[in-house]
PDB file of C-alpha atoms in Angstrom:
ATOM      1  CA  MET A   1    -149.591 189.676-129.189  1.00 74.00           C
ATOM      2  CA  ILE A   2    -148.366 186.790-127.016  1.00 78.00           C
ATOM      3  CA  GLN A   3    -151.542 187.040-124.886  1.00 83.00           C
ATOM      4  CA  GLU A   4    -153.781 186.597-127.946  1.00 88.00           C
ATOM      5  CA  VAL A   5    -151.764 183.595-129.117  1.00 88.00           C
ATOM      6  CA  MET A   6    -151.977 182.128-125.603  1.00 88.00           C
ATOM      7  CA  LEU A   7    -155.771 182.568-125.540  1.00 90.00           C
ATOM      8  CA  ILE A   8    -156.156 180.930-128.977  1.00 93.00           C
ATOM      9  CA  THR A   9    -153.903 178.070-127.846  1.00 93.00           C
ATOM     10  CA  VAL A  10    -155.981 177.656-124.672  1.00 94.00           C
ATOM     11  CA  ALA A  11    -159.187 177.522-126.696  1.00 95.00           C
ATOM     12  CA  ILE A  12    -157.759 174.956-129.113  1.00 95.00           C
ATOM     13  CA  THR A  13    -156.339 172.905-126.234  1.00 95.00           C
ATOM     14  CA  VAL A  14    -159.681 172.837-124.363  1.00 96.00           C
ATOM     15  CA  ALA A  15    -161.533 171.776-127.540  1.00 95.00           C
ATOM     16  CA  PHE A  16    -158.925 169.077-128.260  1.00 94.00           C
ATOM     17  CA  MET A  17    -159.101 167.788-124.669  1.00 94.00           C
ATOM     18  CA  VAL A  18    -162.909 167.507-124.828  1.00 94.00           C
ATOM     19  CA  LEU A  19    -162.515 165.573-128.074  1.00 92.00           C
ATOM     20  CA  CYS A  20    -159.829 163.337-126.509  1.00 90.00           C
ATOM     21  CA  PHE A  21    -162.007 162.707-123.458  1.00 90.00           C
ATOM     22  CA  ALA A  22    -164.875 161.526-125.653  1.00 88.00           C
ATOM     23  CA  THR A  23    -162.881 159.519-128.216  1.00 89.00           C
ATOM     24  CA  ASP A  24    -160.808 157.730-125.585  1.00 81.00           C
ATOM     25  CA  LEU A  25    -163.935 156.598-123.782  1.00 79.00           C
ATOM     26  CA  ARG A  26    -165.746 155.637-126.996  1.00 82.00           C
ATOM     27  CA  GLU A  27    -162.904 154.182-129.139  1.00 82.00           C
ATOM     28  CA  ARG A  28    -159.779 154.081-126.922  1.00 78.00           C
ATOM     29  CA  MET A  29    -158.097 156.254-129.517  1.00 77.00           C
ATOM     30  CA  ILE A  30    -156.438 159.667-129.571  1.00 78.00           C
ATOM     31  CA  TYR A  31    -155.595 161.746-132.641  1.00 81.00           C
ATOM     32  CA  ALA A  32    -151.803 162.268-132.469  1.00 80.00           C
ATOM     33  CA  PHE A  33    -151.300 165.117-134.962  1.00 84.00           C
ATOM     34  CA  PRO A  34    -153.193 167.794-133.046  1.00 88.00           C
ATOM     35  CA  CYS A  35    -151.552 166.626-129.828  1.00 90.00           C
ATOM     36  CA  MET A  36    -148.022 166.879-131.249  1.00 91.00           C
ATOM     37  CA  THR A  37    -148.752 170.288-132.699  1.00 93.00           C
ATOM     38  CA  LEU A  38    -150.076 171.522-129.354  1.00 95.00           C
ATOM     39  CA  ILE A  39    -147.004 170.076-127.570  1.00 95.00           C
ATOM     40  CA  ALA A  40    -144.681 172.110-129.782  1.00 93.00           C
ATOM     41  CA  LEU A  41    -146.855 175.206-129.498  1.00 94.00           C
ATOM     42  CA  TRP A  42    -146.968 175.109-125.689  1.00 94.00           C
ATOM     43  CA  ALA A  43    -143.193 174.623-125.482  1.00 93.00           C
ATOM     44  CA  VAL A  44    -142.570 177.603-127.788  1.00 93.00           C
ATOM     45  CA  LEU A  45    -145.098 179.751-125.915  1.00 92.00           C
ATOM     46  CA  CYS A  46    -143.338 178.904-122.657  1.00 91.00           C
ATOM     47  CA  ALA A  47    -139.933 179.800-124.073  1.00 92.00           C
ATOM     48  CA  ILE A  48    -141.166 183.086-125.533  1.00 91.00           C
ATOM     49  CA  SER A  49    -143.134 184.028-122.396  1.00 88.00           C
ATOM     50  CA  THR A  50    -140.489 183.240-119.824  1.00 86.00           C
ATOM     51  CA  GLY A  51    -137.054 183.045-121.407  1.00 84.00           C
ATOM     52  CA  GLN A  52    -136.127 180.382-118.822  1.00 85.00           C
ATOM     53  CA  PHE A  53    -134.347 178.209-121.368  1.00 89.00           C
ATOM     54  CA  VAL A  54    -132.404 176.096-118.850  1.00 88.00           C
ATOM     55  CA  MET A  55    -135.495 175.118-116.839  1.00 86.00           C
ATOM     56  CA  ILE A  56    -137.412 174.523-120.077  1.00 89.00           C
ATOM     57  CA  GLY A  57    -134.583 172.354-121.402  1.00 91.00           C
ATOM     58  CA  ILE A  58    -134.506 170.271-118.245  1.00 89.00           C
ATOM     59  CA  ALA A  59    -138.323 169.867-118.148  1.00 89.00           C
ATOM     60  CA  VAL A  60    -138.581 168.982-121.837  1.00 92.00           C
ATOM     61  CA  SER A  61    -135.677 166.535-121.601  1.00 92.00           C
ATOM     62  CA  VAL A  62    -137.185 164.722-118.619  1.00 92.00           C
ATOM     63  CA  HIS A  63    -140.600 164.558-120.213  1.00 92.00           C
ATOM     64  CA  LEU A  64    -139.204 163.335-123.531  1.00 93.00           C
ATOM     65  CA  ALA A  65    -137.273 160.574-121.732  1.00 94.00           C
ATOM     66  CA  ILE A  66    -140.406 159.410-119.915  1.00 91.00           C
ATOM     67  CA  TYR A  67    -142.428 159.746-123.131  1.00 90.00           C
ATOM     68  CA  LEU A  68    -139.936 157.558-125.026  1.00 91.00           C
ATOM     69  CA  ALA A  69    -139.899 154.988-122.160  1.00 91.00           C
ATOM     70  CA  LEU A  70    -143.732 154.845-122.284  1.00 87.00           C
ATOM     71  CA  LYS A  71    -143.673 154.454-126.082  1.00 86.00           C
ATOM     72  CA  ILE A  72    -140.951 151.779-126.090  1.00 88.00           C
ATOM     73  CA  THR A  73    -142.340 149.701-123.215  1.00 88.00           C
ATOM     74  CA  GLY A  74    -145.937 150.005-124.380  1.00 77.00           C
ATOM     75  CA  ILE A  75    -147.140 150.512-120.804  1.00 77.00           C
ATOM     76  CA  TRP A  76    -149.655 153.084-122.121  1.00 79.00           C
ATOM     77  CA  GLY A  77    -151.095 153.409-125.564  1.00 74.00           C
ATOM     78  CA  ASP A  78    -149.475 155.789-128.014  1.00 75.00           C
ATOM     79  CA  GLY A  79    -152.202 158.393-127.581  1.00 82.00           C
ATOM     80  CA  ASP A  80    -151.915 158.203-123.783  1.00 84.00           C
ATOM     81  CA  SER A  81    -148.187 158.874-124.057  1.00 87.00           C
ATOM     82  CA  ASP A  82    -148.826 161.824-126.392  1.00 90.00           C
ATOM     83  CA  VAL A  83    -151.291 163.344-123.937  1.00 91.00           C
ATOM     84  CA  PHE A  84    -148.798 162.780-121.122  1.00 92.00           C
ATOM     85  CA  LEU A  85    -146.200 164.849-123.050  1.00 93.00           C
ATOM     86  CA  LEU A  86    -148.803 167.555-123.671  1.00 95.00           C
ATOM     87  CA  TYR A  87    -149.606 167.514-119.936  1.00 95.00           C
ATOM     88  CA  GLY A  88    -145.933 168.023-119.192  1.00 94.00           C
ATOM     89  CA  MET A  89    -145.615 171.006-121.537  1.00 95.00           C
ATOM     90  CA  ILE A  90    -148.735 172.663-120.156  1.00 95.00           C
ATOM     91  CA  PHE A  91    -147.698 172.050-116.561  1.00 94.00           C
ATOM     92  CA  MET A  92    -144.286 173.560-117.336  1.00 92.00           C
ATOM     93  CA  THR A  93    -145.885 176.591-118.973  1.00 91.00           C
ATOM     94  CA  MET A  94    -148.310 177.047-116.077  1.00 91.00           C
ATOM     95  CA  MET A  95    -145.518 176.938-113.471  1.00 90.00           C
ATOM     96  CA  LEU A  96    -143.025 179.130-115.351  1.00 87.00           C
ATOM     97  CA  THR A  97    -145.493 181.770-116.510  1.00 85.00           C
ATOM     98  CA  GLY A  98    -147.085 181.886-113.051  1.00 80.00           C
ATOM     99  CA  LYS A  99    -143.804 183.248-111.609  1.00 73.00           C
ATOM    100  CA  TYR A 100    -143.764 180.734-108.813  1.00 75.00           C
ATOM    101  CA  GLU A 101    -140.572 180.913-106.803  1.00 78.00           C
ATOM    102  CA  ILE A 102    -139.820 177.215-106.381  1.00 81.00           C
ATOM    103  CA  GLY A 103    -136.828 175.027-107.051  1.00 81.00           C
ATOM    104  CA  ILE A 104    -136.639 172.025-109.335  1.00 81.00           C
ATOM    105  CA  THR A 105    -137.367 169.603-106.488  1.00 85.00           C
ATOM    106  CA  MET A 106    -140.631 171.308-105.534  1.00 89.00           C
ATOM    107  CA  TYR A 107    -141.516 171.600-109.250  1.00 87.00           C
ATOM    108  CA  MET A 108    -141.172 167.810-109.613  1.00 89.00           C
ATOM    109  CA  ILE A 109    -143.132 167.115-106.464  1.00 92.00           C
ATOM    110  CA  LEU A 110    -145.970 169.383-107.567  1.00 93.00           C
ATOM    111  CA  GLU A 111    -146.015 167.830-111.040  1.00 93.00           C
ATOM    112  CA  LEU A 112    -146.220 164.340-109.587  1.00 94.00           C
ATOM    113  CA  ILE A 113    -149.055 165.351-107.240  1.00 95.00           C
ATOM    114  CA  VAL A 114    -151.010 166.800-110.185  1.00 95.00           C
ATOM    115  CA  MET A 115    -150.282 163.629-112.210  1.00 93.00           C
ATOM    116  CA  VAL A 116    -151.564 161.408-109.403  1.00 95.00           C
ATOM    117  CA  PHE A 117    -154.700 163.581-109.318  1.00 95.00           C
ATOM    118  CA  ALA A 118    -155.118 163.008-113.072  1.00 94.00           C
ATOM    119  CA  LEU A 119    -154.780 159.252-112.635  1.00 91.00           C
ATOM    120  CA  ILE A 120    -157.330 159.268-109.783  1.00 93.00           C
ATOM    121  CA  VAL A 121    -159.739 161.150-112.023  1.00 93.00           C
ATOM    122  CA  SER A 122    -159.116 158.525-114.736  1.00 89.00           C
ATOM    123  CA  PHE A 123    -159.881 155.777-112.243  1.00 89.00           C
ATOM    124  CA  VAL A 124    -163.132 157.468-111.156  1.00 90.00           C
ATOM    125  CA  VAL A 125    -164.142 157.879-114.839  1.00 89.00           C
ATOM    126  CA  ALA A 126    -163.336 154.169-115.359  1.00 86.00           C
ATOM    127  CA  LEU A 127    -165.570 153.256-112.396  1.00 86.00           C
ATOM    128  CA  ILE A 128    -168.406 155.329-113.835  1.00 87.00           C
ATOM    129  CA  GLU A 129    -167.870 153.854-117.329  1.00 83.00           C
ATOM    130  CA  ALA A 130    -167.923 150.299-115.922  1.00 82.00           C
ATOM    131  CA  LYS A 131    -171.080 151.020-113.973  1.00 85.00           C
ATOM    132  CA  ILE A 132    -172.855 152.463-117.024  1.00 83.00           C
ATOM    133  CA  LYS A 133    -171.793 149.502-119.173  1.00 79.00           C
ATOM    134  CA  GLY A 134    -172.766 147.030-116.426  1.00 80.00           C
ATOM    135  CA  GLN A 135    -169.250 145.597-116.275  1.00 80.00           C
ATOM    136  CA  LYS A 136    -166.943 144.833-113.414  1.00 81.00           C
ATOM    137  CA  LEU A 137    -163.653 146.692-113.214  1.00 74.00           C
ATOM    138  CA  THR A 138    -160.796 144.197-112.901  1.00 74.00           C
ATOM    139  CA  LYS A 139    -157.003 144.161-113.269  1.00 73.00           C
ATOM    140  CA  LYS A 140    -157.396 143.288-116.935  1.00 73.00           C
ATOM    141  CA  SER A 141    -159.994 145.940-117.726  1.00 68.00           C
ATOM    142  CA  SER A 142    -159.204 148.548-120.329  1.00 71.00           C
ATOM    143  CA  VAL A 143    -159.072 151.890-118.524  1.00 72.00           C
ATOM    144  CA  ALA A 144    -159.039 155.175-120.388  1.00 78.00           C
ATOM    145  CA  VAL A 145    -156.167 157.247-118.966  1.00 82.00           C
ATOM    146  CA  VAL A 146    -156.733 160.331-121.117  1.00 87.00           C
ATOM    147  CA  PRO A 147    -160.007 161.510-119.495  1.00 89.00           C
ATOM    148  CA  GLY A 148    -158.219 162.220-116.219  1.00 91.00           C
ATOM    149  CA  PHE A 149    -155.431 164.056-117.973  1.00 92.00           C
ATOM    150  CA  ALA A 150    -157.994 165.954-120.105  1.00 94.00           C
ATOM    151  CA  VAL A 151    -159.773 167.192-116.965  1.00 95.00           C
ATOM    152  CA  VAL A 152    -156.452 168.240-115.360  1.00 95.00           C
ATOM    153  CA  ILE A 153    -155.182 169.928-118.556  1.00 96.00           C
ATOM    154  CA  ILE A 154    -158.448 171.904-118.896  1.00 96.00           C
ATOM    155  CA  LEU A 155    -158.137 172.979-115.246  1.00 95.00           C
ATOM    156  CA  MET A 156    -154.504 174.042-115.786  1.00 94.00           C
ATOM    157  CA  VAL A 157    -155.232 176.122-118.880  1.00 94.00           C
ATOM    158  CA  VAL A 158    -158.279 177.757-117.243  1.00 93.00           C
ATOM    159  CA  LYS A 159    -156.045 178.567-114.254  1.00 91.00           C
ATOM    160  CA  MET A 160    -153.513 180.181-116.573  1.00 88.00           C
ATOM    161  CA  VAL A 161    -156.201 182.398-118.095  1.00 87.00           C
ATOM    162  CA  PHE A 162    -158.193 183.421-115.016  1.00 83.00           C
ATOM    163  CA  TRP A 163    -155.754 183.146-112.045  1.00 76.00           C
ATOM    164  CA  ARG A 164    -152.498 184.897-112.965  1.00 62.00           C
TER     165      ARG A 164
END
C-alpha cells in the first residue's frame, strides 16, 4: 500500500515540478497550495516509511526555521521558499528511505551539496533565459530559482523509484 501511495506522490510531484519550472520562467509565480500539500504528504510518507521520528523532527525543524527566515526576510519569493521546503522534505525522505548509514553532519553536508547543485542549475537556466530574451544577466536581474530546484527534485524522486 505504501509503495502505491509513494508512486502516486512521485507522479504528482514530477507533474507539479514541471508546472513550477514553466510558470516560474514565464510568470515568476508558483502555486502554493499544491506545494504545501506535497510538503505535508512527503513528511507523512517519510514518517510512515521509516519510523525515524527523531531525525524527521530535527530535519523538519531546521527546514521550517530556514523557511520562516526566507519568508520573513523576503530574500526569496514566497513560492521559492515553498519549493525550498518541499525540496527539504523530499531530500529527507530520499535519505531516510534509502537506508543510508550516515550521521547528521554528513546528512547536512550532502543536503547542502545538492542545494548548491540546484542553485547552479538555476543559474544556468537564467543564463539560457537571458540569452533567449536577448538580455544581459546582471546583479539586479530577476533569476528564477525554482527551475533548478525542480530539476533536482525530479532527479531525487526518480532516484527513489528506480535506485533503491
